Coordinates of C-alpha atoms and ligand atoms in Angstrom, one line a residue:
X134 CA 2.6 16.2 -31.5
X135 CA -0.5 16.1 -29.2
X136 CA -1.0 16.4 -25.5
X137 CA -0.4 12.8 -24.6
X138 CA -2.8 12.3 -21.7
X139 CA -5.5 14.8 -22.7
X140 CA -5.3 13.5 -26.2
X141 CA -6.3 10.1 -24.9
X142 CA -9.3 11.7 -23.2
X143 CA -10.3 13.6 -26.3
X144 CA -10.1 10.4 -28.5
X145 CA -12.7 8.7 -26.3
X146 CA -14.8 11.8 -25.5
X147 CA -18.5 11.6 -26.1
X148 CA -20.5 14.5 -27.6
X149 CA -20.4 17.8 -25.8
X150 CA -23.9 17.5 -24.4
X151 CA -23.2 14.3 -22.5
X152 CA -23.0 14.8 -18.7
X153 CA -19.6 14.2 -17.2
X154 CA -20.3 15.4 -13.6
X155 CA -23.4 15.0 -11.4
X156 CA -23.8 16.2 -7.9
X157 CA -26.2 14.6 -5.4
X158 CA -28.9 17.0 -6.8
X159 CA -28.5 16.1 -10.5
X160 CA -26.5 16.9 -13.6
X161 CA -23.8 19.6 -13.0
X162 CA -21.4 19.7 -15.9
X163 CA -21.3 18.3 -19.5
X164 CA -18.2 17.2 -21.4
X165 CA -18.6 20.5 -23.3
X166 CA -18.7 22.4 -20.0
X167 CA -15.6 20.6 -18.9
X168 CA -13.7 21.6 -22.1
X169 CA -14.8 25.2 -21.7
X170 CA -14.0 25.6 -18.1
X171 CA -10.7 23.7 -18.2
X172 CA -9.9 25.8 -21.3
X173 CA -10.5 29.0 -19.5
X174 CA -8.4 28.0 -16.5
X175 CA -5.6 26.8 -18.8
X176 CA -5.6 30.2 -20.4
X177 CA -5.5 31.8 -16.9
X178 CA -2.5 29.6 -16.1
X179 CA -0.6 30.9 -19.1
X180 CA -1.6 34.5 -18.2
X181 CA -0.1 33.8 -14.7
X182 CA 3.2 32.9 -16.4
X183 CA 2.9 29.1 -16.0
X184 CA 5.0 27.4 -18.6
X185 CA 5.3 23.8 -19.5
X186 CA 7.0 21.8 -16.7
X187 CA 6.1 24.4 -14.1
X188 CA 4.5 23.1 -10.9
X189 CA 1.0 24.2 -9.9
X190 CA 0.3 23.4 -6.2
X191 CA -3.4 23.1 -5.2
X192 CA -4.8 22.8 -1.7
X193 CA -8.6 23.3 -1.9
X194 CA -11.8 21.5 -1.0
X195 CA -13.1 18.9 -3.4
X196 CA -15.2 20.8 -5.9
X197 CA -15.9 20.6 -9.6
X198 CA -13.8 23.7 -10.1
X199 CA -10.9 22.1 -8.3
X200 CA -11.1 19.1 -10.6
X201 CA -11.0 21.5 -13.6
X202 CA -7.6 22.9 -12.3
X203 CA -6.2 19.4 -12.7
X204 CA -7.4 19.1 -16.3
X205 CA -6.2 22.7 -17.0
X206 CA -2.7 21.8 -15.8
X207 CA -2.6 18.7 -18.0
X208 CA -3.8 20.7 -21.0
X209 CA -1.3 23.6 -20.3
X210 CA 1.6 21.1 -19.9
X211 CA 2.0 22.1 -16.2
X212 CA 2.8 19.7 -13.4
X213 CA -0.2 19.3 -11.1
X214 CA 0.7 19.1 -7.4
X215 CA -2.4 18.3 -5.2
X216 CA -2.1 18.6 -1.5
X217 CA -4.3 16.9 1.1
X218 CA -6.6 19.5 2.8
X219 CA -5.7 18.0 6.2
X220 CA -2.0 19.1 5.8
X221 CA -1.1 21.8 8.3
X222 CA 0.7 25.0 7.4
X223 CA 3.9 23.4 8.6
X224 CA 3.5 20.5 6.2
X225 CA 2.3 22.7 3.2
X226 CA 5.3 25.0 3.7
X227 CA 7.7 22.1 3.3
X228 CA 6.0 20.9 0.0
X229 CA 6.1 24.5 -1.4
X230 CA 9.7 24.9 -0.6
X231 CA 10.6 21.5 -2.1
X232 CA 8.5 21.7 -5.3
X233 CA 9.0 25.5 -6.0
X234 CA 5.7 25.9 -7.8
X235 CA 5.0 28.8 -10.2
X236 CA 1.5 29.1 -8.9
X237 CA -0.3 28.0 -5.8
X238 CA -4.1 27.8 -5.5
X239 CA -5.4 27.8 -1.9
X240 CA -8.7 27.8 -0.1
X241 CA -9.3 31.5 1.0
X242 CA -9.4 30.3 4.6
X243 CA -5.7 29.2 4.4
X244 CA -4.4 32.4 2.8
X245 CA -3.8 34.3 6.0
X246 CA -1.4 31.8 7.4
X247 CA 0.1 30.4 4.2
X248 CA 0.6 33.5 2.0
X249 CA 4.1 34.2 3.3
X250 CA 5.2 30.7 2.6
X251 CA 3.8 31.0 -1.0
X252 CA 5.6 34.3 -1.6
X253 CA 8.8 33.0 -0.2
X254 CA 9.0 30.5 -3.0
X255 CA 8.3 33.3 -5.6
X256 CA 5.0 31.7 -6.7
X257 CA 1.8 33.6 -7.5
X258 CA -1.3 32.9 -5.5
X259 CA -4.9 32.4 -6.5
X260 CA -7.8 31.3 -4.3
X261 CA -10.7 28.9 -4.8
X262 CA -13.3 28.5 -2.1
X263 CA -16.9 27.3 -1.8
X264 CA -19.2 27.7 -4.7
X265 CA -16.3 28.9 -6.9
X266 CA -15.5 31.9 -4.8
X267 CA -12.1 33.5 -5.1
X268 CA -9.7 34.9 -7.6
X269 CA -9.3 31.7 -9.7
X270 CA -12.9 31.7 -11.0
X271 CA -12.9 35.5 -11.3
X272 CA -9.8 35.4 -13.4
X273 CA -10.9 32.5 -15.5
X274 CA -14.2 34.3 -16.4
X275 CA -12.0 36.9 -18.2
X276 CA -10.4 34.2 -20.3
X277 CA -11.7 32.6 -23.5
X278 CA -12.8 28.9 -23.6
X279 CA -10.7 28.0 -26.6
X280 CA -7.4 26.6 -25.7
X281 CA -4.8 24.9 -27.8
X282 CA -3.5 22.0 -25.7
X283 CA 0.2 22.2 -25.1
X284 CA 2.0 19.3 -26.8
X285 CA 3.3 16.8 -24.3
X286 CA 5.3 13.6 -24.9
X287 CA 4.5 10.4 -23.0
X288 CA 7.5 10.9 -20.8
X289 CA 6.7 14.5 -19.8
X290 CA 5.6 15.0 -16.2
X291 CA 1.9 15.4 -15.6
X292 CA 1.8 15.4 -11.8
X293 CA 3.9 15.2 -8.6
X294 CA 2.3 13.5 -5.6
X295 CA 4.1 13.7 -2.3
X296 CA 4.3 10.5 -0.2
X297 CA 5.9 10.4 3.2
X298 CA 9.0 8.2 3.7
X299 CA 10.6 5.9 6.2
X300 CA 13.1 8.7 6.8
X301 CA 10.3 11.0 7.8
X302 CA 11.0 13.3 4.8
X303 CA 8.3 13.4 2.2
X304 CA 9.2 12.6 -1.4
X305 CA 7.5 13.9 -4.5
X306 CA 6.7 11.0 -6.9
X307 CA 7.0 12.2 -10.5
X308 CA 4.2 10.8 -12.7
X309 CA 4.4 11.1 -16.4
X310 CA 1.6 11.5 -19.0
X311 CA 2.1 7.9 -20.0
X312 CA 2.1 6.6 -16.4
X313 CA -1.4 8.0 -16.0
X314 CA -2.6 7.2 -19.5
X315 CA -1.4 3.6 -19.5
X316 CA -3.0 2.9 -16.1
X317 CA -6.4 4.4 -17.1
X318 CA -6.3 2.6 -20.5
X319 CA -5.8 -0.7 -18.8
X320 CA -8.4 -0.2 -16.1
X321 CA -11.1 0.8 -18.6
X322 CA -10.7 -2.5 -20.4
X323 CA -10.1 -4.7 -17.3
X324 CA -13.0 -3.3 -15.4
X325 CA -15.3 -3.1 -18.5
X326 CA -16.0 0.6 -18.3
X327 CA -18.3 2.1 -20.9
X328 CA -20.0 5.5 -21.6
X329 CA -23.0 4.2 -19.7
X330 CA -21.1 4.0 -16.4
X331 CA -21.8 6.3 -13.6
X332 CA -19.1 6.2 -10.9
X333 CA -20.0 7.2 -7.4
X334 CA -17.0 9.4 -6.5
X335 CA -16.7 9.9 -2.8
X336 CA -12.9 9.8 -2.4
X337 CA -10.7 12.8 -2.0
X338 CA -9.1 14.1 -5.2
X339 CA -5.6 14.7 -3.8
X340 CA -4.3 11.1 -3.9
X341 CA -3.9 8.4 -6.6
X342 CA -7.1 6.6 -5.8
X343 CA -9.7 9.4 -6.2
X344 CA -7.7 11.5 -8.7
X345 CA -6.2 9.0 -11.1
X346 CA -7.9 5.6 -10.6
X347 CA -11.4 7.1 -10.4
X348 CA -11.3 10.3 -12.5
X349 CA -8.9 9.3 -15.3
X350 CA -10.8 6.0 -15.8
X351 CA -14.1 7.8 -16.1
X352 CA -12.6 10.3 -18.6
X353 CA -10.9 7.6 -20.6
X354 CA -14.2 5.7 -20.9
X355 CA -16.3 8.8 -21.7
X356 CA -18.4 7.9 -18.7
X357 CA -19.8 10.1 -15.9
X358 CA -19.6 10.4 -12.2
X359 CA -21.6 11.6 -9.2
X360 CA -19.1 13.9 -7.6
X361 CA -19.6 13.9 -3.8
X362 CA -17.7 16.2 -1.5
X363 CA -16.7 13.4 0.9
X364 CA -17.7 9.9 1.9
X365 CA -21.0 9.7 3.8
X366 CA -22.4 6.2 3.9
X367 CA -26.0 7.2 3.9
X368 CA -25.6 9.5 0.9
X369 CA -23.4 6.9 -1.0
X370 CA -26.1 4.3 -0.5
X371 CA -28.8 6.6 -1.8
X372 CA -26.6 7.3 -4.9
X373 CA -26.6 3.6 -5.7
X374 CA -30.0 4.2 -7.4
X375 CA -28.2 6.3 -10.0
X376 CA -24.7 4.8 -10.1
X377 CA -23.1 1.7 -11.5
X378 CA -19.6 1.6 -9.9
X379 CA -18.2 2.6 -6.5
X380 CA -14.5 2.9 -5.8
X381 CA -13.5 3.1 -2.1
X382 CA -11.0 2.3 0.6
X383 CA -12.0 -0.6 3.0
X384 CA -13.5 1.8 5.5
X385 CA -16.1 2.7 3.0
X386 CA -17.3 -0.9 2.9
X387 CA -17.2 -1.4 6.7
X388 CA -19.2 1.8 7.1
X389 CA -21.7 0.8 4.4
X390 CA -22.2 -2.6 6.1
X391 CA -23.4 -0.7 9.2
X392 CA -26.3 0.7 7.1
X393 CA -29.4 -1.4 7.6
X394 CA -30.6 -0.4 4.1
X395 CA -27.6 -2.0 2.4
X396 CA -29.4 -4.8 0.6
X397 CA -29.5 -6.7 -2.7
X398 CA -32.3 -4.4 -3.9
X399 CA -30.5 -1.2 -2.9
X400 CA -27.4 -2.3 -5.0
X401 CA -29.3 -3.9 -7.9
X402 CA -28.3 -1.2 -10.3
X403 CA -24.6 -1.4 -9.4
X404 CA -22.3 -3.5 -11.5
X405 CA -19.0 -3.1 -9.7
X406 CA -17.6 -2.3 -6.2
X407 CA -13.8 -1.8 -6.1
X408 CA -11.6 -1.6 -3.0
X409 CA -8.0 -0.6 -2.7
X410 CA -5.4 1.5 -0.9
X411 CA -5.4 -0.7 2.2
X412 CA -6.1 -4.4 2.9
X413 CA -9.7 -5.4 2.7
X414 CA -10.5 -8.0 5.4
X415 CA -11.8 -11.3 4.1
X416 CA -14.7 -11.0 6.6
X417 CA -15.7 -7.6 5.1
X418 CA -15.7 -9.2 1.6
X419 CA -17.8 -12.1 2.8
X420 CA -20.3 -9.9 4.7
X421 CA -20.7 -7.6 1.7
X422 CA -21.3 -10.5 -0.6
X423 CA -23.9 -11.9 1.8
X424 CA -25.8 -8.7 2.1
X425 CA -25.7 -7.5 -1.5
X426 CA -24.7 -10.4 -3.8
X427 CA -21.7 -8.4 -5.0
X428 CA -18.1 -9.7 -4.7
X429 CA -16.0 -6.6 -4.0
X430 CA -13.1 -6.4 -6.5
X431 CA -9.9 -5.8 -4.6
X432 CA -6.9 -4.2 -6.4
X433 CA -3.4 -3.1 -5.3
X434 CA -1.6 0.1 -6.2
X435 CA 0.7 2.8 -5.0
X436 CA 1.3 6.5 -5.6
X437 CA 4.6 5.6 -7.3
X438 CA 3.2 2.8 -9.5
X439 CA -0.5 3.6 -10.1
X440 CA -2.3 0.2 -10.3
X441 CA -0.3 -3.0 -10.2
X442 CA -2.8 -5.9 -9.7
X443 CA -6.5 -6.5 -9.7
X444 CA -8.8 -9.3 -9.1
X445 CA -10.5 -10.3 -12.4
X446 CA -13.8 -8.8 -13.6
X447 CA -15.1 -12.1 -14.9
X448 CA -13.0 -14.7 -13.1
X449 CA -13.0 -15.4 -9.3
X450 CA -12.5 -12.5 -7.0
X451 CA -10.6 -14.1 -4.2
X452 CA -11.0 -12.5 -0.7
X453 CA -7.7 -11.8 1.0
X454 CA -5.8 -11.5 -2.4
X455 CA -5.2 -8.5 -4.6
X456 CA -5.5 -10.5 -7.8
X457 CA -3.4 -10.8 -10.8
X458 CA -0.8 -8.5 -12.4
X459 CA -2.6 -6.0 -14.7
X460 CA -1.9 -6.3 -18.5
X461 CA 1.5 -4.6 -19.2
X462 CA 2.6 -4.8 -15.5
X463 CA 5.5 -7.2 -14.7
X464 CA 5.5 -8.3 -11.1
X465 CA 7.9 -10.6 -9.2
X466 CA 8.5 -11.6 -5.6
X467 CA 12.1 -11.7 -4.6
X468 CA 14.4 -12.1 -1.7
X469 CA 14.4 -8.6 -0.1
X470 CA 18.1 -8.7 0.7
X471 CA 19.6 -10.2 -2.5
X472 CA 16.9 -9.4 -5.0
X473 CA 17.0 -13.1 -6.2
X474 CA 13.7 -14.5 -7.5
X475 CA 11.7 -16.7 -5.2
X476 CA 9.5 -19.7 -6.2
X477 CA 5.8 -19.2 -6.1
X478 CA 4.4 -19.6 -2.7
X479 CA 7.3 -18.1 -0.9
X480 CA 7.0 -14.7 0.8
X481 CA 9.3 -11.9 -0.4
X482 CA 9.5 -8.3 -1.6
X483 CA 7.1 -7.4 -4.3
X484 CA 8.7 -5.6 -7.3
X485 CA 7.0 -4.2 -10.4
X486 CA 8.0 -2.8 -13.8
X487 CA 5.9 -1.3 -16.6
X488 CA 4.6 1.9 -18.1
X489 CA 2.7 2.5 -14.9
X490 CA 5.8 3.0 -12.8
X491 CA 6.8 6.5 -12.0
X492 CA 9.9 8.4 -13.2
X493 CA 11.5 8.9 -9.8
X494 CA 11.4 11.2 -6.8
X495 CA 11.5 14.9 -7.4
X496 CA 15.1 16.2 -6.9
X497 CA 16.2 13.0 -5.1
X498 CA 18.2 11.0 -7.6
X499 CA 20.0 8.9 -5.0
X500 CA 16.7 8.0 -3.2
X501 CA 15.3 7.1 -6.6
X502 CA 18.3 4.9 -7.6
X503 CA 18.1 3.1 -4.3
X504 CA 14.4 2.1 -4.8
X505 CA 15.0 0.6 -8.3
X506 CA 16.9 -2.6 -9.2
X507 CA 19.3 -2.3 -12.1
X508 CA 16.9 -4.0 -14.5
X509 CA 14.3 -1.3 -13.9
X510 CA 12.0 -3.1 -11.3
X511 CA 10.7 -0.8 -8.6
X512 CA 11.0 -2.1 -5.0
X513 CA 7.5 -1.6 -3.6
X514 CA 8.3 -2.2 0.1
X515 CA 5.3 -4.5 0.3
X516 CA 5.8 -8.2 1.2
X517 CA 3.8 -10.8 -0.6
X518 CA 3.5 -14.2 -2.2
X519 CA 2.1 -15.5 -5.5
X520 CA -0.2 -18.5 -5.2
X521 CA -0.5 -21.4 -7.7
X522 CA -3.2 -19.5 -9.6
X523 CA -0.9 -16.5 -9.9
X524 CA -2.9 -14.4 -7.5
X525 CA -0.9 -12.0 -5.3
X526 CA -1.3 -12.1 -1.5
X527 CA 0.0 -9.1 0.4
X528 CA 1.2 -10.4 3.7
X529 CA 2.9 -7.5 5.3
X530 CA 5.2 -4.5 4.7
X531 CA 8.9 -4.3 4.6
X532 CA 8.5 -0.5 5.3
X533 CA 7.6 0.9 8.6
X534 CA 4.2 2.3 7.5
X535 CA 0.7 2.5 9.0
X536 CA -2.3 2.7 6.7
X537 CA -5.2 4.3 8.4
X538 CA -8.5 4.6 6.6
X539 CA -6.5 4.5 3.3
X540 CA -4.1 7.2 4.3
X541 CA -0.4 6.4 4.7
X542 CA 1.3 7.5 7.9
X543 CA 5.0 7.0 8.3
X544 CA 5.9 6.4 12.0
X545 CA 9.2 8.1 11.6
X546 CA 7.5 11.5 10.9
X547 CA 5.4 11.3 14.1
X548 CA 8.4 10.1 16.2
X549 CA 10.5 13.0 15.0
X550 CA 7.8 15.4 16.1
X551 CA 7.3 13.6 19.4
X552 CA 11.0 13.5 20.3
X553 CA 11.1 17.3 20.0
X554 CA 8.6 17.7 22.9
X555 CA 10.3 18.6 26.2
X556 CA 8.5 15.9 28.1
X557 CA 9.4 13.1 25.7
X558 CA 12.6 11.2 26.1
X559 CA 11.9 8.7 23.3
X560 CA 9.0 7.3 21.3
X561 CA 7.9 4.5 19.0
X562 CA 4.9 4.9 16.8
X563 CA 2.9 1.8 15.7
X564 CA -0.3 0.8 13.9
X565 CA -2.9 -1.2 15.8
X566 CA -6.1 -2.7 14.6
X567 CA -9.0 -0.2 14.5
X568 CA -12.6 -1.2 13.8
X569 CA -13.3 1.8 11.5
X570 CA -9.9 2.7 10.0
X571 CA -8.5 -0.8 9.7
X572 CA -5.3 0.4 11.4
X573 CA -4.8 3.5 13.5
X574 CA -1.8 5.3 14.9
X575 CA -0.7 4.7 18.5
X576 CA 2.3 6.4 20.1
X577 CA 4.3 4.7 22.8
X578 CA 6.4 7.2 24.8
X579 CA 9.0 7.2 27.4
X580 CA 8.7 10.4 29.4
X581 CA 11.7 12.6 30.2
X582 CA 13.1 12.2 33.7
X583 CA 10.9 14.1 36.2
X584 CA 8.2 15.0 33.6
X585 CA 4.5 14.5 34.3
X586 CA 3.3 13.2 31.0
X587 CA -0.2 14.1 29.7
X588 CA -1.9 12.2 26.8
X589 CA -4.1 15.1 25.6
X590 CA -1.4 17.7 25.8
X591 CA 0.9 15.4 23.8
X592 CA -1.7 15.0 21.0
X593 CA -2.5 18.8 21.1
X594 CA 1.2 19.6 20.7
X595 CA 1.4 17.5 17.6
X596 CA -1.8 18.9 16.1
X597 CA -0.1 22.2 15.3
X598 CA 2.3 20.4 13.0
X599 CA 0.7 17.2 11.7
X600 CA -2.4 16.5 9.7
X601 CA -5.2 15.2 12.0
X602 CA -5.4 11.8 10.4
X603 CA -1.7 11.3 11.4
X604 CA -2.3 12.1 15.1
X605 CA -2.1 9.2 17.5
X606 CA -5.5 8.0 18.6
X607 CA -3.8 7.1 21.9
X608 CA -0.5 7.9 23.6
X609 CA 0.7 5.2 26.0
X610 CA 3.5 6.1 28.5
X611 CA 6.0 3.4 29.4
X612 CA 9.2 3.2 31.4
X613 CA 11.2 1.8 28.5
X614 CA 10.9 0.6 25.0
X615 CA 11.7 -3.1 24.2
X616 CA 14.9 -3.4 22.2
X617 CA 16.7 -6.3 20.5
X618 CA 20.4 -7.1 21.1
X619 CA 21.3 -4.5 18.4
X620 CA 19.5 -1.8 20.4
X621 CA 16.7 -1.5 17.8
X622 CA 13.2 -0.9 19.1
X623 CA 11.1 -4.1 18.7
X624 CA 7.9 -2.7 17.3
X625 CA 6.4 -6.1 16.9
X626 CA 6.5 -6.5 20.7
X627 CA 4.7 -3.2 21.1
X628 CA 2.2 -4.1 18.4
X629 CA 1.4 -7.3 20.3
X630 CA 1.2 -5.6 23.6
X631 CA -1.2 -2.9 22.4
X632 CA -3.0 -5.0 19.8
X633 CA -6.5 -4.6 21.2
X634 CA -6.1 -1.1 22.6
X635 CA -8.5 0.4 20.0
X636 CA -10.5 -2.7 19.0
X637 CA -13.6 -1.6 20.7
Ligands
MLC232 C1 -10.3 11.0 9.3 N1 -9.7 10.9 10.5 C2 -8.9 9.9 10.4 C3 -9.0 9.4 9.1 N2 -9.9 10.1 8.4 N3 -8.0 9.3 11.3 C4 -7.3 8.3 10.9 N4 -7.3 7.8 9.6 C5 -8.1 8.3 8.7 N5 -8.2 7.9 7.5 C6 -9.9 11.6 11.7 C7 -10.5 13.0 11.5 O1 -9.5 13.9 11.4 C8 -11.3 13.1 12.8 O2 -10.5 13.4 13.8 C9 -11.8 11.7 13.1 O3 -10.8 10.9 12.5 C10 -13.2 11.3 12.6 O4 -13.3 11.7 11.3 P1 -14.5 11.2 10.4 O5 -15.4 12.3 10.2 O6 -15.1 10.0 11.0 O7 -13.7 10.8 9.2 P2 -14.2 11.0 7.7 O8 -14.1 12.4 7.4 O9 -15.5 10.3 7.5 O10 -13.0 10.3 6.9 C11 -12.8 8.9 6.9 C12 -12.6 8.4 5.5 C13 -11.4 9.3 5.0 C14 -12.2 6.9 5.5 C15 -13.8 8.6 4.7 O11 -10.3 9.1 5.8 C16 -11.1 9.0 3.5 O12 -11.7 9.5 2.6 N6 -10.1 8.1 3.3 C17 -9.6 7.8 1.9 C18 -8.2 8.0 1.8 C19 -7.7 7.8 0.3 O13 -8.3 8.4 -0.6 N7 -6.7 7.0 0.2 C20 -6.1 6.7 -1.1 C21 -4.6 7.0 -1.2 S1 -4.0 6.6 -2.7 P3 -10.6 14.8 14.7 O14 -9.6 14.7 15.7 O15 -10.4 15.9 13.7 O16 -12.0 14.7 15.2 C22 -3.3 5.0 -2.5 C23 -2.9 4.2 -3.7 C24 -3.9 3.2 -3.9 O17 -3.2 4.5 -1.4 O18 -3.6 2.0 -4.1 O19 -5.1 3.6 -4.0
AMP233 P1 0.3 5.2 -1.1 O1 1.7 5.4 -1.0 O2 -0.6 6.1 -0.4 O3 0.0 5.2 -2.6 O4 0.0 3.7 -0.6 C1 0.4 2.6 -1.2 C2 0.5 1.4 -0.3 O5 -0.9 1.1 0.1 C3 1.0 0.2 -0.9 O6 2.4 0.2 -0.9 C4 0.4 -0.9 -0.1 O7 1.2 -1.1 1.1 C5 -0.9 -0.3 0.3 N1 -2.0 -0.9 -0.5 C6 -2.6 -0.4 -1.6 N2 -3.6 -1.2 -2.0 C7 -3.7 -2.3 -1.2 C8 -4.4 -3.5 -1.0 N3 -5.5 -3.7 -1.9 N4 -4.1 -4.3 0.0 C9 -3.1 -4.0 0.8 N5 -2.4 -2.9 0.8 C10 -2.6 -2.1 -0.2

């Protein structure tokens, strides 16, 4: 038996001397270098007592070494658990307590405040900082490069990615080797990836888009990538001279459009621009086509399902749609209450089934059961309709969720924190249109009796507990929240009232 996911990568791997990773300055690591370093780190994981199935939690900056930890985990049969660098100590402590990792890798700057939470879970701790500083790279230097990949079945876990929930409590989505392998296999074919491709990688590597859609597809194709620490429109535009594909969230494209140098000539060497994680506005699609001659290819996915649909590579890429179900993915639109199928054209709940769909939520069997139908379809929480060509249009969300610059923010989580503040009587958190992030978080707060509410103090109080991208861009104080006859807060009324608050 082989290691299912890594075996796929090995099957398609080019020669050792081919470059896998470039930085903005030039070639940085070959495929051989990747095998050697991920082999050393995999040996270090074993030396640290990590056994197949053990979780390895990682919160570090985006570096080549950090990417190698992911591959080392896959090779060692461990379960990789990446954490957004924006998560506060409070948030990270929850994830560690819930996932009970065997090993935690942290940026040295986080050790002082997080070490006690790590040791409370019984995990060991390694560090990885800038330029490979820290105990991870020191320890891996003492290990050999040869590593016999641990055998893993398609159904074995490869990763757990936490996603917030409508109840405010984050859930760990369990992704198997085959979930990741099947999605990457399909995307390589569907998007025509080859060994000649050079992906401009400017996404973070702690979520599905940057970690799996981008990295696994490159590895599965034997291609290469220019690995940038973060998105900077100017730098990404310069990299288009050397790249062939860009994957991004819609904010990447609205920011690129603000660059006067974004022209047909500047993008002439590029063959594909992919957008996902949040809705791409039809006007952004049109403006990009006008400036560059490229039709952005929009696709739709989720942490729990990897990629579900994509506009075609060869056929028409229709703005405002997320395209057709990918090969192997079954997709239907049903009545959200009854689960009964709906005729094409009608709006309902989007449900999917296929090898891409996750195994369930970590240690939450009841939550898992409630999000699957009996016939195995996963209830996405997204509302959509299929048109006469079979293209899917996402028209809204059945879940109370804000997507800001491609990051998901669940209002319940922010409301729970707000309601604990002495000067807050009750709160409602909504998403409103934002010129840069698509949507952004706004809090509507009813102050406690006699309190003198202060917007900046409210945001500051939340900042200790919540990642910065989740913080409300504005806090609006009101006398009361609008409610329906059942007493439920009418968020649609608030969204209308504050619709243009941030649309500057
Ligand atoms: C940064 N900020 C955000 C934000 N990103 N606020 C709201 N939403 C965001 N997405 C905050 C910063 O903390 C800072 O606040 C202020 O906004 C300005 O930051 P910035 O320097 O302008 O932001 P930047 O670092 O450039 O980041 C913007 C971004 C980034 C769009 C490049 O958010 C990003 O990389 N997003 C990609 C997210 C992603 O990978 N999603 C995929 C999920 S997987 P302050 O207060 O600190 O000054 C998934 C499945 C699928 O969804 O289908 O793909
Ligand atoms: P996440 O849980 O972070 O993986 O986010 C998944 C959610 O992002 C989906 O359920 C959708 O609501 C949204 N999403 C992803 N891609 C698109 C897209 N192309 N258009 C609209 N929404 C999208």
